[in-house]
């Protein structure tokens, strides 16, 4: 039996002896032993001592409590001194019982494990601490997973020295621990949030040095914009993400002055995580509007003048965000709203206020769809039929197909009754069409963008370098699509690749070819080309926000998108922007408001 995988080990100190594997004798704690068991197995051991818990963490705590209570039954004064030893013996008793159940186990020793992980990191060019890439290689070697054919061009200078590699490895281990705290282990504790701040403070001096060094490389070494994706392998890329993650605990602890300082430093550099710049501008402006007036010197200003001073600073921040070419359009809507709010608060004359009328986003047609809503017992029902528990998916009756469903499926059935075909794909159709139509361009040869044979996309796809590096090929393809060539391109790719179904980004092979052909027959060529151009220019930023439902009507030769909202929902900025793009391309978009005409209790 193999031991359960562990978190990334700390840096290994090599000694005079070497062994490839550790045996069962290396398991010395109850925590390690319990990690070998399935939840049901651990419950069986806990049941023997009447310990209870819903998960492994609770069961382990209950077992320890049982150990202490068993030891605590001894009242002889001479034996009280040995309570600690008795507790340890009790732990050892459980440990032996567990190991008797599991049988002999082995695991890689820390030394070989560390070496293997480092080789894997260098070969696979991983930018995060994960075992998924290793799984990918194994499946590919077993012919269980196919990848597109392309020319691999490995860059020898990604890690310029062993020291750089080791620092990058240490950085992604640190990033792994930060992500574990914030994303994978439930609500973070005060201690764990403070730990993130401490980590960020420790790496801060090194980060500032590396940012300056990377700027020098950008100015003198990198060519053709390759730094946009090669710098992802710099420790500074990882450090920037860790420092960004530290903004959350700083805000939680109301350390707004320090948070503002960090935001200023993040915005001062333009090489790392440029896609986050809009969010940094938003947060910086919010702090300046609401908090900074009370946290900084007044320089003799009254409280009222101090507030106005910082509101003007916030206004300037918003203006800088709108002028920053690296601040994505997604964030402009929020910055524009804050500018108008600040100008009203500062009582600017009308002629001095910004007018964003020329960039107002198009609004979709609104439609109300009524259905039968299901309420679970114990869920309070309000007059509008909304569940009081926020974030809980609503349950509806699918009156067309029968049975229960989510609100998107209920609305999709309504459209089908009106003669439409469709999918609840949330962008899956758009990404699949783009992958089909640009398959050969995605995997054409460009230096350095294919570092291994196991990639689903070129490294520069999520940067602003992708489009200009292939401008001639992309523009030629857009002309083909405009002139009605989409069906031919899709059929050619399907005939060539469907037998092996290679893993290509965005391409969902589960969509039927006949449906895809009907869809491009219903799409106006210029409209489809416009959407594809947006995807080619900004693939990363366009990953979310596409309306829930994709619909087409073969008789009317038209397509339609529909975003489904319940009564208390509102559109996000990314959704507003996609709706604006689709309407601008001449594609119909509807905003469906789901309303319960009947509520049934279960």
Coordinates of C-alpha atoms in Angstrom, one line a residue:
X1 CA 0.0 0.0 0.0
X2 CA 1.3 3.5 -0.9
X3 CA 1.2 6.3 1.6
X4 CA -1.0 9.3 0.9
X5 CA 0.7 12.2 -0.9
X6 CA 2.0 15.0 1.3
X7 CA 2.3 18.7 1.0
X8 CA 5.5 19.8 -0.8
X9 CA 8.5 19.1 1.6
X10 CA 10.8 21.8 2.8
X11 CA 14.3 22.2 1.4
X12 CA 16.2 18.9 1.9
X13 CA 19.5 18.7 3.7
X14 CA 21.5 15.9 2.1
X15 CA 23.4 13.7 4.6
X16 CA 26.0 11.0 4.3
X17 CA 23.5 8.2 3.8
X18 CA 21.0 7.7 1.1
X19 CA 17.9 5.6 0.7
X20 CA 15.2 5.6 -2.0
X21 CA 12.2 4.8 0.2
X22 CA 11.0 5.0 3.8
X23 CA 9.2 2.1 5.4
X24 CA 6.4 1.8 8.0
X25 CA 8.8 2.4 10.8
X26 CA 9.1 6.0 9.8
X27 CA 5.4 6.6 10.7
X28 CA 5.7 7.9 14.3
X29 CA 2.7 10.1 14.8
X30 CA -1.0 9.5 14.9
X31 CA -1.6 12.2 12.3
X32 CA 0.5 10.4 9.7
X33 CA -1.1 7.1 10.5
X34 CA -4.7 8.5 10.2
X35 CA -3.8 10.0 6.8
X36 CA -3.4 6.5 5.4
X37 CA -7.1 5.6 6.1
X38 CA -10.3 6.3 4.3
X39 CA -12.8 8.3 6.2
X40 CA -15.0 5.2 6.8
X41 CA -12.1 3.3 8.0
X42 CA -11.1 6.0 10.5
X43 CA -14.7 6.1 11.7
X44 CA -14.5 2.4 12.4
X45 CA -11.5 2.9 14.7
X46 CA -13.1 5.9 16.4
X47 CA -16.3 3.9 17.0
X48 CA -14.3 1.5 19.2
X49 CA -13.6 4.2 21.7
X50 CA -16.9 6.1 21.2
X51 CA -15.2 9.0 19.4
X52 CA -17.3 10.9 16.9
X53 CA -16.6 13.4 14.1
X54 CA -17.8 14.3 10.6
X55 CA -14.4 14.5 8.9
X56 CA -10.8 13.3 9.5
X57 CA -9.8 16.4 11.4
X58 CA -12.7 16.1 13.9
X59 CA -12.1 12.3 14.2
X60 CA -8.4 12.8 14.9
X61 CA -9.2 15.4 17.6
X62 CA -11.8 13.0 19.1
X63 CA -9.2 10.2 19.2
X64 CA -6.7 12.5 21.0
X65 CA -9.4 13.6 23.5
X66 CA -10.2 9.9 24.1
X67 CA -6.5 9.3 24.8
X68 CA -6.4 12.0 27.3
X69 CA -9.6 11.0 29.0
X70 CA -8.4 7.4 29.3
X71 CA -5.2 8.6 30.9
X72 CA -7.1 11.0 33.2
X73 CA -8.9 8.1 34.9
X74 CA -5.7 7.3 36.9
X75 CA -5.8 9.1 40.2
X76 CA -2.8 7.7 42.1
X77 CA -0.5 10.6 43.0
X78 CA 2.6 8.7 41.9
X79 CA 1.1 8.0 38.5
X80 CA 0.0 11.5 37.8
X81 CA 3.6 12.4 36.8
X82 CA 3.4 9.8 34.0
X83 CA 0.2 11.1 32.4
X84 CA 2.1 12.5 29.4
X85 CA 3.8 9.2 28.8
X86 CA 0.4 7.4 29.1
X87 CA -1.1 9.7 26.5
X88 CA 1.8 9.0 24.2
X89 CA 1.4 5.3 24.8
X90 CA -2.3 5.6 24.0
X91 CA -1.4 7.3 20.7
X92 CA 1.0 4.5 20.0
X93 CA -1.7 2.0 20.7
X94 CA -3.9 3.6 18.0
X95 CA -0.9 3.9 15.7
X96 CA -0.2 0.2 15.9
X97 CA -3.8 -0.7 15.3
X98 CA -3.9 1.5 12.2
X99 CA -0.7 0.0 10.8
X100 CA -1.8 -3.5 11.5
X101 CA -4.9 -2.6 9.4
X102 CA -3.0 -1.1 6.5
X103 CA -0.1 -3.5 6.3
X104 CA 3.4 -2.5 5.2
X105 CA 3.6 0.9 3.5
X106 CA 6.4 2.7 1.7
X107 CA 6.9 6.3 0.5
X108 CA 9.6 8.1 -1.4
X109 CA 12.3 9.4 0.9
X110 CA 12.5 13.2 1.1
X111 CA 15.8 13.4 -0.8
X112 CA 14.8 11.4 -4.0
X113 CA 11.4 13.0 -3.8
X114 CA 12.9 16.5 -3.8
X115 CA 15.2 15.6 -6.7
X116 CA 12.4 14.1 -8.8
X117 CA 10.2 17.2 -8.2
X118 CA 13.0 19.5 -9.2
X119 CA 13.6 17.6 -12.4
X120 CA 9.9 17.6 -13.1
X121 CA 9.8 21.4 -12.6
X122 CA 12.7 22.0 -15.0
X123 CA 11.2 19.6 -17.7
X124 CA 7.6 20.6 -17.5
X125 CA 8.1 24.3 -17.0
X126 CA 5.4 24.4 -14.3
X127 CA 4.5 27.7 -12.8
X128 CA 2.6 26.3 -9.8
X129 CA 3.1 23.5 -7.3
X130 CA 0.9 20.7 -8.7
X131 CA 1.0 17.0 -9.5
X132 CA -1.5 17.4 -12.4
X133 CA 1.3 17.9 -15.0
X134 CA 2.9 14.6 -14.0
X135 CA -0.5 12.9 -14.4
X136 CA -0.7 14.5 -17.9
X137 CA 2.7 13.1 -18.9
X138 CA 1.8 9.6 -17.7
X139 CA -1.6 9.6 -19.5
X140 CA 0.1 10.8 -22.7
X141 CA 2.7 8.1 -22.6
X142 CA -0.1 5.5 -22.0
X143 CA -1.9 7.0 -25.1
X144 CA -4.8 7.8 -22.8
X145 CA -4.6 11.5 -23.6
X146 CA -3.6 13.1 -26.9
X147 CA -2.1 16.5 -27.5
X148 CA -2.0 18.6 -30.7
X149 CA 1.0 18.2 -33.0
X150 CA 3.4 21.2 -33.0
X151 CA 7.1 22.0 -33.0
X152 CA 8.6 22.1 -29.5
X153 CA 11.1 24.9 -29.1
X154 CA 12.6 24.8 -25.6
X155 CA 14.3 27.8 -24.2
X156 CA 17.6 27.0 -22.5
X157 CA 17.8 30.3 -20.7
X158 CA 14.6 30.2 -18.7
X159 CA 16.6 29.4 -15.5
X160 CA 19.9 31.2 -16.0
X161 CA 21.5 29.5 -13.0
X162 CA 20.9 26.8 -10.4
X163 CA 20.4 29.5 -7.8
X164 CA 17.6 31.0 -9.9
X165 CA 15.9 27.6 -10.2
X166 CA 16.1 27.0 -6.5
X167 CA 14.7 30.4 -5.7
X168 CA 11.8 29.8 -8.2
X169 CA 11.1 26.4 -6.6
X170 CA 11.1 27.9 -3.1
X171 CA 8.8 30.7 -4.4
X172 CA 6.2 28.3 -5.8
X173 CA 6.3 26.3 -2.6
X174 CA 5.5 29.4 -0.6
X175 CA 2.7 30.3 -3.1
X176 CA 1.3 26.8 -2.5
X177 CA 1.1 27.4 1.2
X178 CA -0.6 30.7 0.7
X179 CA -3.2 29.2 -1.6
X180 CA -3.8 26.4 0.9
X181 CA -4.6 29.0 3.5
X182 CA -6.9 31.1 1.4
X183 CA -8.6 28.6 -0.9
X184 CA -8.5 25.0 0.2
X185 CA -8.8 24.7 4.0
X186 CA -12.0 26.5 4.9
X187 CA -12.2 30.0 6.4
X188 CA -8.7 31.2 7.2
X189 CA -7.9 31.9 10.9
X190 CA -6.4 35.1 12.2
X191 CA -3.1 33.3 12.7
X192 CA -3.0 32.0 9.1
X193 CA -3.8 35.4 7.7
X194 CA -1.0 37.0 9.7
X195 CA 1.3 34.3 8.4
X196 CA 0.5 35.4 4.9
X197 CA 1.4 39.0 5.8
X198 CA 4.6 37.8 7.4
X199 CA 5.5 35.9 4.2
X200 CA 4.8 38.9 2.0
X201 CA 7.0 41.1 4.3
X202 CA 9.8 38.6 4.2
X203 CA 10.0 38.5 0.4
X204 CA 9.3 42.2 -0.2
X205 CA 12.9 43.4 -0.4
X206 CA 13.9 40.6 -2.8
X207 CA 10.8 41.3 -4.9
X208 CA 11.7 45.0 -5.4
X209 CA 15.2 44.0 -6.4
X210 CA 13.9 41.4 -8.9
X211 CA 11.4 43.8 -10.4
X212 CA 14.2 46.2 -11.3
X213 CA 16.3 43.4 -12.7
X214 CA 13.4 42.2 -14.9
X215 CA 12.9 45.7 -16.2
X216 CA 16.5 45.8 -17.3
X217 CA 16.0 42.5 -19.1
X218 CA 12.8 43.8 -20.8
X219 CA 14.7 46.9 -22.0
X220 CA 17.8 45.1 -23.2
X221 CA 17.5 41.3 -23.6
X222 CA 14.0 40.1 -24.5
X223 CA 12.9 40.4 -28.2
X224 CA 9.5 40.2 -29.9
X225 CA 7.7 40.6 -26.6
X226 CA 8.8 37.1 -25.4
X227 CA 9.3 38.5 -21.9
X228 CA 5.5 38.6 -21.5
X229 CA 5.4 34.8 -21.1
X230 CA 9.0 33.9 -20.2
X231 CA 8.9 36.1 -17.1
X232 CA 6.3 33.7 -15.7
X233 CA 9.2 31.5 -14.7
X234 CA 10.8 34.3 -12.7
X235 CA 10.6 34.2 -8.9
X236 CA 9.4 37.8 -9.1
X237 CA 6.2 36.6 -10.9
X238 CA 5.4 34.3 -8.0
X239 CA 6.4 36.9 -5.4
X240 CA 4.1 39.5 -7.1
X241 CA 1.2 37.1 -6.7
X242 CA 2.0 36.4 -3.1
X243 CA 2.2 40.1 -2.3
X244 CA -1.1 40.6 -4.2
X245 CA -2.6 37.8 -2.0
X246 CA -1.4 39.6 1.1
X247 CA -3.8 42.5 0.3
X248 CA -6.7 40.4 1.5
X249 CA -5.5 39.9 5.1
X250 CA -4.3 43.5 5.2
X251 CA -7.8 44.6 4.4
X252 CA -9.3 42.2 7.0
X253 CA -7.0 43.6 9.7
X254 CA -7.9 47.1 8.6
X255 CA -4.3 47.9 8.0
X256 CA -5.4 50.2 5.2
X257 CA -2.4 52.5 5.1
X258 CA 0.0 49.5 4.6
X259 CA -2.5 48.1 2.0
X260 CA -2.4 51.4 0.1
X261 CA 1.4 51.4 0.1
X262 CA 1.5 47.9 -1.3
X263 CA -1.0 48.8 -4.0
X264 CA 1.1 51.8 -5.0
X265 CA 4.1 49.6 -5.4
X266 CA 2.2 47.0 -7.4
X267 CA 1.0 49.7 -9.8
X268 CA 4.4 51.2 -10.1
X269 CA 5.7 48.1 -11.8
X270 CA 4.1 47.0 -15.2
X271 CA 5.7 43.7 -15.9
X272 CA 4.0 41.3 -13.6
X273 CA 0.3 40.3 -13.4
X274 CA -0.8 43.2 -15.6
X275 CA -4.3 41.7 -15.8
X276 CA -4.8 42.6 -12.1
X277 CA -4.0 46.3 -12.6
X278 CA -7.7 47.3 -12.9
X279 CA -8.5 45.6 -9.6
X280 CA -5.6 47.4 -8.0
X281 CA -6.8 50.8 -9.3
X282 CA -10.3 50.0 -8.0
X283 CA -9.1 49.1 -4.5
X284 CA -6.6 52.0 -4.3
X285 CA -9.3 54.5 -5.2
X286 CA -11.7 53.0 -2.6
X287 CA -9.1 53.3 0.1
X288 CA -8.4 56.9 -0.8
X289 CA -12.1 57.8 -0.9
X290 CA -13.0 56.3 2.5
X291 CA -10.0 55.6 4.7
X292 CA -6.8 57.5 3.8
X293 CA -8.0 60.9 5.1
X294 CA -7.9 59.6 8.7
X295 CA -4.6 57.7 8.3
X296 CA -2.3 60.4 7.0
X297 CA -1.0 63.8 8.1
X298 CA -3.4 66.7 7.5
X299 CA -0.7 69.3 6.9
X300 CA -2.9 71.8 8.7
X301 CA -6.1 70.9 6.7
X302 CA -9.4 70.7 8.5
X303 CA -11.2 67.4 8.5
X304 CA -13.5 68.5 5.7
X305 CA -10.6 69.7 3.6
X306 CA -8.7 66.5 4.4
X307 CA -11.6 64.4 3.1
X308 CA -11.8 66.5 -0.1
X309 CA -8.1 66.2 -0.6
X310 CA -8.2 62.4 -0.6
X311 CA -11.3 62.3 -2.7
X312 CA -9.4 64.3 -5.3
X313 CA -6.5 61.8 -5.0
X314 CA -9.1 59.0 -5.5
X315 CA -10.4 60.8 -8.6
X316 CA -6.9 61.0 -10.0
X317 CA -6.4 57.3 -9.4
X318 CA -9.5 56.5 -11.4
X319 CA -8.4 58.8 -14.2
X320 CA -4.9 57.1 -14.3
X321 CA -6.7 53.7 -14.4
X322 CA -8.7 54.8 -17.5
X323 CA -5.6 56.1 -19.2
X324 CA -3.4 53.0 -18.4
X325 CA -3.2 50.9 -21.5
X326 CA -2.6 47.8 -19.3
X327 CA -5.9 48.4 -17.4
X328 CA -8.4 46.2 -19.1
X329 CA -11.7 47.6 -20.5
X330 CA -13.5 45.3 -18.0
X331 CA -12.6 47.6 -15.2
X332 CA -13.5 50.9 -17.0
X333 CA -17.2 50.7 -16.1
X334 CA -16.5 50.6 -12.4
X335 CA -13.8 53.3 -12.6
X336 CA -16.2 55.6 -14.6
X337 CA -19.0 55.1 -12.0
X338 CA -16.6 56.1 -9.2
X339 CA -15.4 59.2 -11.1
X340 CA -18.9 60.4 -11.6
X341 CA -19.7 59.7 -7.9
X342 CA -16.6 61.6 -6.7
X343 CA -17.2 64.6 -9.0
X344 CA -20.7 64.9 -7.6
X345 CA -19.4 64.7 -4.0
X346 CA -16.8 67.3 -4.8
X347 CA -19.5 69.5 -6.3
X348 CA -17.7 69.9 -9.6
X349 CA -19.5 72.3 -12.1
X350 CA -21.4 70.3 -14.7
X351 CA -19.0 71.6 -17.5
X352 CA -16.0 70.2 -15.5
X353 CA -17.5 66.8 -14.9
X354 CA -16.5 63.8 -17.1
X355 CA -19.1 62.7 -19.7
X356 CA -18.9 59.0 -20.5
X357 CA -22.0 59.0 -22.7
X358 CA -19.9 58.1 -25.8
X359 CA -18.7 54.9 -24.1
X360 CA -21.9 53.8 -22.5
X361 CA -22.4 50.0 -22.8
X362 CA -25.2 48.7 -24.8
X363 CA -28.1 47.2 -22.8
X364 CA -29.8 43.9 -23.7
X365 CA -33.5 43.3 -24.3
X366 CA -35.1 42.1 -21.0
X367 CA -37.5 39.2 -20.9
X368 CA -39.4 37.7 -18.0
X369 CA -39.8 33.9 -17.9
X370 CA -42.2 32.4 -15.4
X371 CA -41.8 28.9 -14.0
X372 CA -42.6 26.6 -11.0
X373 CA -40.1 27.0 -8.2
X374 CA -39.3 24.2 -5.7
X375 CA -38.7 25.1 -2.0
X376 CA -37.0 22.6 0.3
X377 CA -38.5 22.3 3.8
X378 CA -36.8 24.6 6.2
X379 CA -36.1 27.2 3.6
X380 CA -38.1 30.4 4.3
X381 CA -40.1 31.7 1.4
X382 CA -40.4 35.4 0.7
X383 CA -43.0 37.1 -1.4
X384 CA -40.8 37.0 -4.5
X385 CA -40.0 33.3 -4.1
X386 CA -36.3 33.9 -3.2
X387 CA -34.5 31.7 -0.7
X388 CA -33.0 33.7 2.1
X389 CA -29.8 31.7 2.0
X390 CA -27.6 33.6 -0.5
X391 CA -25.6 31.7 -3.0
X392 CA -27.7 28.6 -2.9
X393 CA -28.8 27.3 -6.3
X394 CA -32.6 27.6 -6.9
X395 CA -34.6 24.5 -8.0
X396 CA -37.2 24.7 -10.7
X397 CA -39.5 22.3 -12.6
X398 CA -38.6 21.6 -16.2
X399 CA -42.1 21.7 -17.6
X400 CA -40.9 20.5 -21.1
X401 CA -38.7 17.6 -20.1
X402 CA -40.1 16.8 -16.6
X403 CA -38.2 16.6 -13.4
X404 CA -36.3 19.2 -11.4
X405 CA -33.6 21.5 -12.8
X406 CA -31.7 24.7 -12.3
X407 CA -33.0 28.0 -13.4
X408 CA -30.9 28.1 -16.6
X409 CA -32.3 24.8 -17.8
X410 CA -35.8 26.0 -17.1
X411 CA -35.3 29.1 -19.2
X412 CA -33.6 26.9 -22.0
X413 CA -36.7 24.7 -22.1
X414 CA -38.9 27.9 -22.5
X415 CA -36.8 28.9 -25.5
X416 CA -37.0 25.4 -27.0
X417 CA -40.8 25.7 -26.8
X418 CA -40.4 28.8 -28.9
X419 CA -38.5 26.9 -31.7
X420 CA -34.9 27.6 -30.6
X421 CA -32.2 25.0 -30.2
X422 CA -29.6 25.7 -27.6
X423 CA -27.1 24.9 -24.9
X424 CA -26.5 26.1 -21.4
X425 CA -22.8 26.4 -22.1
X426 CA -21.6 29.6 -20.4
X427 CA -19.1 30.3 -23.1
X428 CA -18.3 26.7 -24.0
X429 CA -19.8 27.1 -27.5
X430 CA -17.8 30.3 -28.2
X431 CA -14.5 28.8 -27.0
X432 CA -15.1 25.6 -29.0
X433 CA -15.9 27.6 -32.2
X434 CA -12.7 29.7 -31.7
X435 CA -10.6 26.5 -31.1
X436 CA -12.0 24.9 -34.3
X437 CA -11.6 28.0 -36.4
X438 CA -8.1 28.9 -35.2
X439 CA -6.8 25.4 -34.5
X440 CA -3.9 25.5 -37.0
X441 CA -3.0 29.1 -36.0
X442 CA -3.0 28.2 -32.3
X443 CA -0.4 25.5 -32.9
X444 CA 1.7 27.1 -35.6
X445 CA 5.4 27.5 -35.0
X446 CA 6.4 30.6 -33.0
X447 CA 9.8 30.5 -31.1
X448 CA 9.7 29.6 -27.4
X449 CA 5.9 29.3 -27.0
X450 CA 5.9 25.4 -27.0
X451 CA 8.3 24.3 -24.2
X452 CA 7.0 20.7 -23.9
X453 CA 5.0 18.3 -26.0
X454 CA 2.1 18.3 -23.4
X455 CA 0.6 21.8 -23.9
X456 CA -3.0 22.6 -24.8
X457 CA -2.1 26.1 -26.0
X458 CA 0.9 28.3 -26.7
X459 CA 2.4 30.0 -23.7
X460 CA 1.6 33.4 -25.1
X461 CA -2.1 32.9 -25.7
X462 CA -2.9 34.6 -22.4
X463 CA -0.8 37.6 -23.1
X464 CA -1.2 40.6 -25.4
X465 CA 1.7 39.2 -27.6
X466 CA -0.4 36.4 -29.1
X467 CA -2.3 38.5 -31.7
X468 CA 0.6 40.6 -33.1
X469 CA 2.9 37.6 -33.3
X470 CA 0.4 36.0 -35.7
X471 CA -1.3 39.1 -37.1
X472 CA -1.0 38.0 -40.8
X473 CA -2.4 34.5 -40.2
X474 CA -5.2 35.7 -37.9
X475 CA -6.4 38.5 -40.1
X476 CA -6.4 36.2 -43.1
X477 CA -8.5 33.7 -41.2
X478 CA -10.9 36.5 -40.1
X479 CA -11.5 37.4 -43.7
X480 CA -12.2 33.7 -44.5
X481 CA -14.8 33.6 -41.7
X482 CA -16.4 36.9 -42.8
X483 CA -16.7 35.4 -46.3
X484 CA -18.6 32.3 -45.0
X485 CA -15.7 29.9 -44.7
X486 CA -16.4 28.8 -41.1
X487 CA -18.2 25.6 -42.0
X488 CA -15.4 24.4 -44.2
X489 CA -12.8 25.1 -41.6
X490 CA -14.7 23.3 -38.9
X491 CA -15.3 20.2 -41.0
X492 CA -11.7 20.1 -42.0
X493 CA -10.4 20.2 -38.4
X494 CA -13.0 17.7 -37.3
X495 CA -12.2 15.2 -40.1
X496 CA -8.5 15.5 -39.3
X497 CA -8.5 15.5 -35.4
X498 CA -11.7 13.9 -34.2
X499 CA -10.4 10.4 -34.2
X500 CA -7.8 11.2 -31.5
X501 CA -9.6 14.2 -29.9
X502 CA -6.4 16.0 -28.8
X503 CA -6.6 18.3 -25.7
X504 CA -6.7 21.8 -27.1
X505 CA -7.7 24.8 -25.1
X506 CA -11.4 25.6 -25.2
X507 CA -12.3 22.7 -27.6
X508 CA -15.1 20.6 -26.2
X509 CA -15.4 17.5 -28.3
X510 CA -18.8 16.6 -26.7
X511 CA -20.5 19.2 -28.9
X512 CA -22.0 17.5 -32.0
X513 CA -20.5 18.4 -35.3
X514 CA -24.0 18.8 -36.9
X515 CA -24.9 21.4 -34.2
X516 CA -21.7 23.3 -34.7
X517 CA -22.3 23.4 -38.5
X518 CA -25.8 24.6 -38.0
X519 CA -24.6 27.3 -35.6
X520 CA -22.0 28.8 -38.1
X521 CA -24.7 28.6 -40.8
X522 CA -26.9 30.8 -38.6
X523 CA -24.1 33.2 -37.6
X524 CA -23.5 36.1 -39.9
X525 CA -19.9 35.9 -41.0
X526 CA -18.9 39.4 -39.9
X527 CA -20.4 38.9 -36.5
X528 CA -18.6 35.6 -35.9
X529 CA -15.3 37.2 -37.1
X530 CA -15.8 40.0 -34.7
X531 CA -16.2 37.6 -31.7
X532 CA -13.2 35.6 -32.8
X533 CA -11.0 38.7 -33.1
X534 CA -11.9 39.7 -29.6
X535 CA -11.0 36.2 -28.4
X536 CA -7.7 36.3 -30.3
X537 CA -6.8 39.7 -28.8
X538 CA -7.8 39.1 -25.2
X539 CA -8.3 35.4 -24.6
X540 CA -7.4 35.5 -20.9
X541 CA -9.7 38.5 -20.1
X542 CA -12.6 37.0 -22.1
X543 CA -12.6 33.7 -20.3
X544 CA -15.7 34.6 -18.2
X545 CA -18.8 36.7 -18.6
X546 CA -20.2 35.1 -21.7
X547 CA -24.0 34.8 -21.3
X548 CA -25.4 31.5 -19.9
X549 CA -27.4 30.3 -22.9
X550 CA -26.4 30.0 -26.6
X551 CA -29.4 29.7 -28.9
X552 CA -29.9 29.3 -32.6
X553 CA -32.8 28.9 -35.0
X554 CA -32.0 27.2 -38.3
X555 CA -35.2 28.3 -40.0
X556 CA -34.7 32.0 -39.2
X557 CA -30.9 31.7 -39.7
X558 CA -30.1 33.6 -36.5
X559 CA -28.3 33.1 -33.2
X560 CA -29.0 34.6 -29.8
X561 CA -27.4 34.7 -26.4
X562 CA -29.4 34.9 -23.1
X563 CA -28.1 35.7 -19.6
X564 CA -30.3 34.2 -16.9
X565 CA -30.8 36.2 -13.7
X566 CA -33.0 35.7 -10.6
X567 CA -34.7 38.8 -9.1
X568 CA -31.9 39.7 -6.8
X569 CA -29.0 39.2 -9.2
X570 CA -27.3 41.8 -11.2
X571 CA -24.8 41.8 -14.1
X572 CA -21.1 41.8 -13.4
X573 CA -18.8 44.1 -15.3
X574 CA -17.4 41.3 -17.4
X575 CA -20.9 40.2 -18.4
X576 CA -21.9 43.8 -19.3
X577 CA -18.8 44.0 -21.5
X578 CA -19.6 40.8 -23.4
X579 CA -23.1 41.9 -23.9
X580 CA -21.8 45.2 -25.3
X581 CA -19.5 43.3 -27.7
X582 CA -22.2 40.9 -28.9
X583 CA -24.7 43.7 -29.5
X584 CA -22.1 45.7 -31.3
X585 CA -21.5 42.8 -33.6
X586 CA -25.2 42.6 -34.4
X587 CA -26.0 39.5 -32.3
X588 CA -29.2 39.4 -30.3
X589 CA -28.8 39.3 -26.5
X590 CA -31.6 38.9 -24.0
X591 CA -31.5 39.3 -20.2
X592 CA -33.9 36.7 -18.8
X593 CA -35.5 37.4 -15.4
X594 CA -36.7 34.2 -13.9
X595 CA -39.9 34.7 -11.8
X596 CA -41.8 32.0 -9.9
X597 CA -45.5 32.0 -10.9
X598 CA -45.9 29.1 -8.4
X599 CA -43.9 27.9 -5.4
X600 CA -44.1 24.3 -4.3
X601 CA -42.9 22.9 -1.0
X602 CA -41.1 19.7 -0.6

